[in-house]
C-alpha cells in the first residue's frame, strides 16, 4: 500500500538541514503502524510526505501503486481525497456543519451523489456510535465525540 524507497529530504535555508536520510518503509494494507522518535527527528516531515502535503528531494514514494512525485496541486488534492484520511489532535471539524455533513464533505468533493454520501456517512457514524449525534454541531459535542466524527470522516473513503 505504502512503499518508500531511499527517501531524502533537506530543508533549505541559511543552514540546510538534511532531515530524512534514506528512509525505507513498507506498510501493507490493514497494517497499523506508529512512528516514534525524539522531538525534531523528522516524524512530522515524514508524515507530511506520506500525506502528500510536502515534497521529498530524492527517492521514490508509491501509494497504492501510484508514484507520488512532483504532482500538481490538483492531482495531489485528488489523491489525498481518495486515499488518505487525516485525523488531527484538534479535530478540525467545520463548526457550521453538522456531524453528518462533516463526514459527507470529502464525498461531496468526490462527486458522490447526495443520497449515497448521506447513506455512507450515516453508516460510519453508526459504526462509531454516533447515530444520535448526526444532526448536532461540533460545539454541542464532547472532545471524544468530535474525535469520533473526525475518525468517521477520515475512514468513510474506505467504504467506496
Ligand atoms: N519547514 C521547515 N523548514 C526548516 N526546518 C524545518 C521545517 N520543518 C521542520 N524543520 C526542522 O526539521 C527537523 C525535523 O522536524 P519535524 O519533522 O517537525 O520533527 P518531529 O515531528 O519528529 O518533532 C527539526 O530540526 C525542525 O526544526
Ligand atoms: Mg512533529
mmCIF file of N, CA and C and ligand atoms in Angstrom, residues 11-12 17 19 37-46, ligand 1:
data_model
loop_
_atom_site.group_PDB
_atom_site.id
_atom_site.type_symbol
_atom_site.label_atom_id
_atom_site.label_comp_id
_atom_site.label_asym_id
_atom_site.label_seq_id
_atom_site.Cartn_x
_atom_site.Cartn_y
_atom_site.Cartn_z
ATOM 1 N N UNK A 11 15.678 20.501 4.372
ATOM 2 C CA UNK A 11 15.090 21.839 4.423
ATOM 3 C C UNK A 11 16.186 22.824 4.049
ATOM 4 N N UNK A 12 15.933 23.593 2.994
ATOM 5 C CA UNK A 12 16.900 24.600 2.571
ATOM 6 C C UNK A 12 16.749 25.820 3.460
ATOM 7 N N UNK A 17 19.224 21.683 6.347
ATOM 8 C CA UNK A 17 19.080 20.633 7.349
ATOM 9 C C UNK A 17 18.591 19.350 6.664
ATOM 10 N N UNK A 19 17.036 16.214 6.936
ATOM 11 C CA UNK A 19 16.210 15.612 7.985
ATOM 12 C C UNK A 19 15.970 14.121 7.728
ATOM 13 N N UNK A 37 9.825 8.716 17.746
ATOM 14 C CA UNK A 37 11.175 9.237 17.658
ATOM 15 C C UNK A 37 11.283 10.502 18.474
ATOM 16 N N UNK A 38 12.494 10.912 18.741
ATOM 17 C CA UNK A 38 12.737 12.114 19.546
ATOM 18 C C UNK A 38 12.134 13.335 18.859
ATOM 19 N N UNK A 39 11.813 14.325 19.652
ATOM 20 C CA UNK A 39 11.349 15.603 19.120
ATOM 21 C C UNK A 39 12.391 16.150 18.148
ATOM 22 N N UNK A 40 11.942 16.549 16.969
ATOM 23 C CA UNK A 40 12.861 17.104 15.980
ATOM 24 C C UNK A 40 13.545 16.070 15.112
ATOM 25 N N UNK A 41 13.167 14.789 15.265
ATOM 26 C CA UNK A 41 13.856 13.737 14.499
ATOM 27 C C UNK A 41 13.303 13.581 13.085
ATOM 28 N N UNK A 42 12.148 14.193 12.796
ATOM 29 C CA UNK A 42 11.639 14.136 11.422
ATOM 30 C C UNK A 42 10.316 13.415 11.241
ATOM 31 N N UNK A 43 9.589 13.123 12.331
ATOM 32 C CA UNK A 43 8.306 12.411 12.220
ATOM 33 C C UNK A 43 7.298 13.218 11.402
ATOM 34 N N UNK A 44 7.145 14.502 11.751
ATOM 35 C CA UNK A 44 6.165 15.326 11.026
ATOM 36 C C UNK A 44 6.584 15.500 9.572
ATOM 37 N N UNK A 45 7.872 15.634 9.352
ATOM 38 C CA UNK A 45 8.383 15.740 7.981
ATOM 39 C C UNK A 45 7.985 14.510 7.174
ATOM 40 N N UNK A 46 8.169 13.330 7.773
ATOM 41 C CA UNK A 46 7.815 12.078 7.096
ATOM 42 C C UNK A 46 6.302 12.004 6.858
HETATM 43 N N1 LIG B 1 9.581 23.951 7.248
HETATM 44 C C1 LIG B 1 10.765 23.746 7.840
HETATM 45 N N2 LIG B 1 11.847 24.471 7.490
HETATM 46 C C2 LIG B 1 13.035 24.248 8.076
HETATM 47 N N3 LIG B 1 13.274 23.322 9.019
HETATM 48 C C3 LIG B 1 12.231 22.576 9.411
HETATM 49 C C4 LIG B 1 10.918 22.742 8.846
HETATM 50 N N4 LIG B 1 10.085 21.850 9.435
HETATM 51 C C5 LIG B 1 10.825 21.182 10.313
HETATM 52 N N5 LIG B 1 12.113 21.596 10.311
HETATM 53 C C6 LIG B 1 13.226 21.043 11.113
HETATM 54 O O1 LIG B 1 13.375 19.676 10.731
HETATM 55 C C7 LIG B 1 13.625 18.847 11.870
HETATM 56 C C8 LIG B 1 12.561 17.770 11.947
HETATM 57 O O2 LIG B 1 11.324 18.402 12.261
HETATM 58 P P1 LIG B 1 9.979 17.576 12.417
HETATM 59 O O3 LIG B 1 9.799 16.692 11.259
HETATM 60 O O4 LIG B 1 8.897 18.568 12.694
HETATM 61 O O5 LIG B 1 10.296 16.704 13.724
HETATM 62 P P2 LIG B 1 9.328 15.867 14.687
HETATM 63 O O6 LIG B 1 7.949 15.901 14.124
HETATM 64 O O7 LIG B 1 9.929 14.483 14.722
HETATM 65 O O8 LIG B 1 9.432 16.528 16.021
HETATM 66 C C9 LIG B 1 13.667 19.788 13.069
HETATM 67 O O9 LIG B 1 15.008 20.071 13.350
HETATM 68 C C10 LIG B 1 12.929 21.026 12.594
HETATM 69 O O10 LIG B 1 13.422 22.173 13.223
#
